[in-house]
Structures are given as C-alpha cells and as structure tokens.
Amino acid sequence: MGFSMSVLVFSMLVFTPLCYSEYLNPQFYARSCPKAQEIVRSVVANAVARETRMAASLLRLHFHDCFVKGCDASLLLDSSGTIISEKGSLPNNNSARGFEVIDAIKSALEKECPQTVSCADILAIAARDSTVLAGGPYWNVPLGRRDSTGASLSGSNNNIPAPINTLPTIITKFKLVGLNTVDLVTLSGSHTIGFSRCTSFRQRLYNQTGNGQPDPTLDQSYAAQLRSGCPRSGGDNNLFPLDRVTPAKFDNHYFKNIVGAKGLLNSDEILFTKSQTTMELVKTYAENNNLFIDQFAKSMIKMGNISPLTGSRGEIRKNCRRINT
C-alpha cells in the first residue's frame, strides 16, 4: 500500500462527520415521553440477559428495516388483507428475529405514553442499546421517525445486501440508500456479534467457484471445522458465530478474522480480497479498535437517517405488527 492510500483511508475516517438528519432530533420525546429511552433500555437489557444472541438480532432488525423504503418499521408489519409482510423475504424468513422484544417495548411504551413513540424509533433505540450491551459504542439516537402504512416484499428481497452478493452489488445497494464505502465496511463490523446459518455460507465450503472446491480465500483448517457442522446437505439452520474469537463482544476481532482468511460469510471476506480501498479499511480497523468503534456510531446515525417518515407522513402505530384502523 502506498503512502497516498494510507492518507486517503485515514482522512476518510477522520473527517466523516456525525450526520444528524434535519428532521430528526435526539430530544424528540423529551416532553411527550421523557421515560421512552429508559423503557426501551430496560426491556432490551432484560431480553439480552435472557439470551445474549438477542443483541445481534435487534441490531439486525434495524438494518433490514432501513434498507427497505427507509427506517419506517415496515419490517415489523405482519401480513394482512392489504399487506404482504417483509418477514417472508429471503433475507428475513427463518432468520430475522426479536419481534417479540419489540412487542414488549411497544406495550410498555403504550402504557407510559399512548400512541407517542413510533415503532421505527423503537428499532433505532433498541439497536443502539444492543450495541452498548455487547460492549460497543453509545450514540445519541436522532428521533422523530413515523411508521409506514405498508411493506415491500420485493424491496426486502432485492435491496438488503446478501452474503452471496458481489462487492460491486453490495456497494451499489449501500450507495442507493446514501451510504458510502466507509459506511459499508464499518457497518459490516456489526458481524462482530451474532450468528449465521449454515445455508448462508455453505457454498464457500463445497462449491464456491462451481468446480466443487472450497473457497480458496477461506482458511482451510477453519473450513474443515465449519464442514463438521455444516454438511453438504441438511443442517441449513445450524448456527455458527460470525466472529469465532469473541462472538458476544463488540470489538474489532471481526476485522482481524478477515485479515486471517477466517471471515465466515463471502460478503465478509470479499471486503479484503476484491478491493484495495475496502481492504485498507479492514486492515485499519483490525489494527485500531477505537477507530472502528468511533466510526460505527457515526455510520449507524447515518443509516438511521435513511428516508424517515416525519411530520404528517405515516403514523404512530399502536401495535407494531399492524397499521392503525
């Protein structure tokens, strides 16, 4: 790597500002529901205490919501007469989870301040609190989102970055929602916690290039370990930690794993093998946990600003699973 690339990567990180939306404000509920964030934090903390994995699941819900029509809680809607739920999409079916925790938060908030706090804001706050509970950064969540009155199954199938996507495709999906390459690499770091199903990476173990051979960019001893629990057929839902070293701790081991050819998903490893720019960012984060942690908070705020419904658009749902009648 040349000196100019080092300077470029460092400047991309140092000068990425905190981007608060002009429509959203961390103090949005200060008067209308002053205990809102305290209530969310309490329910999330209890859920994560019961099951550590829930932190990653709640963080993921916010991602999968924001990449489809913006951060509007469309993901939370169940199918009804007029709505086909996003929960049945390829990225979410048998995979997205934590909906009952969101229900519990909403129920507690409706008792405290009826029809005041949106489900979209609940997702944003729960994602932050989950990150903090796993040892990651705290950030002031801009608030004031409203909830959509519809869902988009096609958007969920097509817009959410997938483990098998090429790097140019993933970059394009991020760019379409206003996120850049720094955001892409940084937010991929959320894979420092949580698990993935065998079906999401099986092709790397058996037939990555169509010749029946394992992915050459995957450490072969690690691949052998994975094959023992992820057979050629069956076991689709067997779970594996996305970060094999510290699966429950929010840190930069995810990036260290990638540098060592031990990133679990293809979409993880290609950050190191398919682009000089993303490779240098991965190396930077692998060497500097504080830089990763700091930028993660900034990129999460930016992601939470994707096309929010504000003002009179949308509604404040009484039940996150269905629109008001």
XYZ file of C-alpha atoms in Angstrom:
325
model
C 0.000 0.000 0.000
C 1.325 3.405 -0.948
C 1.517 6.324 1.404
C -1.266 8.093 -0.516
C -3.701 5.207 0.104
C -2.901 5.279 3.852
C -3.583 9.003 3.953
C -6.798 8.580 1.947
C -8.200 5.888 4.227
C -7.278 7.820 7.372
C -8.820 11.052 6.050
C -11.997 9.215 5.009
C -12.388 8.100 8.617
C -11.229 11.206 10.468
C -13.399 13.609 8.529
C -16.627 11.605 8.405
C -18.939 13.868 10.422
C -21.829 12.979 12.681
C -24.766 13.349 10.351
C -27.930 14.291 12.175
C -30.973 14.452 9.937
C -32.570 17.856 9.632
C -35.864 16.159 10.517
C -34.774 14.053 13.483
C -33.701 15.158 16.947
C -32.347 13.149 19.901
C -34.598 15.230 22.203
C -37.799 14.499 20.240
C -39.560 12.753 23.172
C -38.124 14.931 25.944
C -41.562 16.368 26.754
C -44.040 13.943 25.211
C -42.497 10.758 26.687
C -39.450 11.548 28.844
C -39.026 7.933 30.016
C -39.118 6.499 26.486
C -35.442 5.621 26.163
C -35.257 4.346 29.736
C -38.144 1.954 28.991
C -36.540 0.686 25.780
C -33.211 0.172 27.529
C -34.817 -1.810 30.359
C -36.694 -4.223 28.079
C -33.678 -4.708 25.797
C -31.372 -5.325 28.778
C -33.742 -7.993 30.150
C -34.006 -9.664 26.731
C -30.230 -9.742 26.222
C -29.722 -11.017 29.784
C -32.005 -13.943 28.917
C -30.291 -14.585 25.573
C -27.002 -12.918 24.621
C -27.679 -13.509 20.905
C -30.663 -11.133 21.057
C -28.351 -8.086 20.928
C -27.251 -9.007 17.407
C -30.815 -9.886 16.382
C -32.190 -6.483 17.421
C -29.314 -4.655 15.730
C -30.005 -6.607 12.540
C -33.712 -5.704 12.564
C -32.797 -2.015 12.291
C -30.511 -2.741 9.303
C -33.089 -4.839 7.497
C -35.768 -2.223 8.099
C -33.751 0.781 6.935
C -32.609 -0.773 3.647
C -36.251 -1.215 2.541
C -38.159 2.042 1.979
C -36.143 3.723 4.744
C -36.247 3.442 8.542
C -40.036 3.199 8.863
C -40.715 -0.088 10.722
C -42.187 -1.658 7.574
C -40.325 -4.849 8.524
C -42.435 -5.242 11.659
C -45.771 -5.492 9.840
C -47.402 -8.918 9.680
C -49.273 -9.962 6.553
C -52.896 -8.803 6.443
C -55.591 -8.199 3.848
C -53.659 -5.345 2.261
C -50.052 -6.123 3.309
C -47.587 -8.833 2.316
C -45.082 -8.948 5.159
C -41.351 -8.421 4.612
C -40.798 -11.141 7.206
C -41.229 -13.759 4.465
C -38.476 -12.382 2.223
C -35.303 -14.363 1.539
C -33.140 -12.268 3.929
C -35.717 -12.451 6.741
C -37.527 -15.802 6.521
C -36.421 -18.137 9.346
C -33.717 -15.582 10.081
C -34.989 -12.202 11.301
C -35.912 -12.455 14.984
C -36.555 -10.380 18.087
C -40.043 -9.252 17.096
C -41.456 -10.289 20.478
C -38.918 -7.993 22.204
C -40.127 -5.073 20.067
C -43.705 -6.021 21.017
C -42.778 -5.911 24.712
C -41.147 -2.496 24.310
C -44.159 -1.150 22.455
C -46.567 -2.492 25.071
C -44.603 -0.814 27.877
C -44.439 2.489 25.971
C -48.164 2.444 25.193
C -48.857 2.210 28.932
C -46.493 5.096 29.680
C -47.430 7.423 26.802
C -50.061 6.085 24.378
C -49.509 6.498 20.632
C -46.459 8.679 21.077
C -43.308 6.668 20.327
C -43.051 5.143 16.844
C -42.038 1.571 16.149
C -39.353 2.927 13.802
C -37.792 4.873 16.676
C -38.035 1.794 18.917
C -35.954 -0.140 16.376
C -33.337 2.636 16.262
C -33.033 2.913 20.053
C -33.016 -0.876 20.551
C -30.180 -1.188 18.007
C -28.104 1.341 19.931
C -28.840 -0.253 23.303
C -27.986 -3.715 21.946
C -24.649 -2.408 20.687
C -23.850 -0.862 24.076
C -24.806 -4.028 25.971
C -22.383 -6.008 23.783
C -19.574 -3.592 24.662
C -19.883 -1.278 21.668
C -20.287 2.494 21.429
C -23.090 4.706 22.725
C -24.566 7.395 20.494
C -27.423 9.853 20.785
C -30.134 8.427 18.520
C -31.884 11.081 16.408
C -35.634 10.537 16.879
C -38.922 11.566 15.342
C -39.469 8.837 12.739
C -43.015 7.768 12.000
C -44.264 4.350 10.931
C -45.124 3.266 7.419
C -48.591 2.043 6.492
C -47.234 -0.502 4.021
C -44.458 -3.011 3.409
C -42.388 -4.038 0.401
C -41.641 -7.732 -0.037
C -39.852 -7.053 -3.332
C -37.760 -4.315 -1.706
C -36.803 -6.691 1.078
C -35.835 -9.399 -1.421
C -33.817 -7.064 -3.635
C -32.383 -4.198 -1.557
C -30.869 -5.850 1.514
C -27.202 -6.804 0.947
C -26.854 -10.583 0.796
C -23.945 -12.893 1.762
C -23.632 -14.134 -1.821
C -23.680 -10.676 -3.463
C -20.567 -9.453 -5.260
C -18.763 -6.476 -3.758
C -19.903 -4.109 -6.577
C -23.510 -5.183 -5.903
C -23.175 -4.549 -2.164
C -21.517 -1.172 -2.794
C -24.419 -0.266 -5.108
C -27.041 -1.298 -2.543
C -25.360 0.923 0.055
C -24.996 3.792 -2.404
C -28.703 3.643 -3.305
C -29.575 4.492 0.320
C -26.914 7.180 0.640
C -24.203 5.152 2.362
C -20.599 5.107 1.136
C -17.736 2.595 1.219
C -16.615 3.664 4.701
C -20.171 3.025 5.955
C -20.223 -0.345 4.184
C -17.031 -1.642 5.783
C -17.854 -0.094 9.160
C -21.410 -1.405 9.365
C -20.241 -4.850 8.232
C -18.425 -4.767 11.553
C -21.762 -5.454 13.241
C -20.877 -9.063 12.393
C -18.579 -8.873 15.410
C -21.604 -10.258 17.313
C -24.268 -12.777 16.405
C -24.572 -15.943 14.376
C -25.161 -17.060 10.810
C -26.978 -20.080 9.467
C -25.158 -22.817 7.542
C -27.243 -22.036 4.450
C -25.700 -18.548 4.280
C -22.117 -19.758 3.733
C -22.366 -23.415 2.613
C -21.274 -22.616 -0.933
C -17.895 -21.426 0.406
C -17.267 -24.871 1.871
C -18.176 -27.055 -1.096
C -18.668 -25.248 -4.387
C -17.575 -21.614 -4.319
C -16.417 -21.393 -7.943
C -18.702 -24.028 -9.425
C -15.974 -26.673 -9.523
C -16.913 -28.471 -6.333
C -13.969 -26.980 -4.442
C -13.975 -24.839 -1.250
C -13.376 -21.113 -1.407
C -9.623 -20.561 -1.802
C -9.867 -17.311 0.207
C -11.103 -19.255 3.275
C -8.535 -20.668 5.713
C -8.727 -24.393 5.044
C -8.435 -25.544 8.683
C -11.303 -23.190 9.534
C -13.256 -24.539 6.554
C -12.786 -28.085 7.867
C -14.178 -27.043 11.264
C -17.195 -25.475 9.566
C -17.845 -28.534 7.390
C -18.172 -30.678 10.526
C -21.327 -28.764 11.455
C -22.458 -27.590 8.033
C -22.796 -30.661 5.793
C -23.190 -30.601 2.024
C -26.927 -31.108 2.502
C -29.122 -30.695 5.577
C -28.463 -28.626 8.676
C -29.492 -25.393 6.956
C -30.341 -23.707 10.239
C -27.273 -24.832 12.183
C -25.747 -21.704 13.729
C -22.135 -20.510 13.671
C -20.631 -17.392 15.284
C -19.872 -14.612 12.807
C -16.833 -13.763 14.927
C -15.191 -17.014 16.009
C -12.957 -15.342 18.640
C -15.267 -13.072 20.677
C -18.798 -13.854 19.381
C -20.634 -11.950 22.139
C -18.301 -8.937 22.425
C -18.485 -5.870 20.208
C -14.876 -5.373 19.092
C -12.596 -5.446 16.052
C -11.890 -9.204 16.044
C -14.284 -9.431 13.080
C -11.747 -7.465 11.024
C -8.792 -9.430 12.403
C -10.583 -12.625 11.336
C -10.996 -11.313 7.792
C -7.306 -10.428 7.561
C -6.567 -14.013 8.642
C -8.877 -15.522 5.958
C -11.370 -16.523 8.646
C -14.326 -14.315 7.780
C -17.421 -16.534 7.854
C -19.516 -15.077 5.035
C -18.407 -14.480 1.484
C -19.614 -10.884 1.898
C -17.172 -10.554 4.816
C -14.075 -11.928 3.088
C -14.551 -10.028 -0.202
C -14.011 -6.805 1.748
C -10.383 -7.935 1.963
C -9.907 -9.676 -1.377
C -11.818 -7.693 -4.009
C -10.987 -4.008 -3.444
C -7.886 -2.093 -2.390
C -9.993 0.588 -0.682
C -12.093 -1.827 1.385
C -9.004 -3.941 2.153
C -7.195 -0.931 3.611
C -10.224 -0.055 5.743
C -10.391 -3.637 7.031
C -6.676 -3.525 7.917
C -7.091 -0.126 9.594
C -9.928 -1.385 11.797
C -8.099 -4.651 12.549
C -5.261 -2.550 13.946
C -7.330 0.164 15.658
C -10.396 -0.856 17.652
C -11.082 2.702 18.835
C -11.257 3.995 15.273
C -13.773 1.265 14.360
C -15.902 1.908 17.447
C -15.968 5.660 16.821
C -16.882 5.351 13.149
C -19.519 2.687 13.844
C -21.531 5.166 15.904
C -21.325 7.752 13.089
C -22.322 5.258 10.391
C -25.244 3.979 12.490
C -26.584 7.525 12.864
C -26.227 7.969 9.116
C -28.024 4.694 8.397
C -30.814 5.634 10.794
C -31.376 8.759 8.685
C -32.366 6.810 5.570
C -35.666 8.279 4.275
C -37.501 8.702 7.594
C -41.220 9.456 7.570
C -41.700 12.666 9.539
C -44.311 15.345 10.138
C -47.709 14.155 8.959
C -46.403 11.282 6.845
C -47.019 7.780 8.126
C -48.487 7.168 11.576
C -47.619 6.135 15.118
C -48.737 2.509 15.267
C -50.433 1.273 18.429
C -49.251 -2.246 17.605
C -46.007 -2.605 15.656
C -47.345 -5.638 13.781
C -50.298 -3.892 12.129
C -51.352 -0.494 10.866
C -53.904 1.524 12.810
C -57.546 1.173 11.791
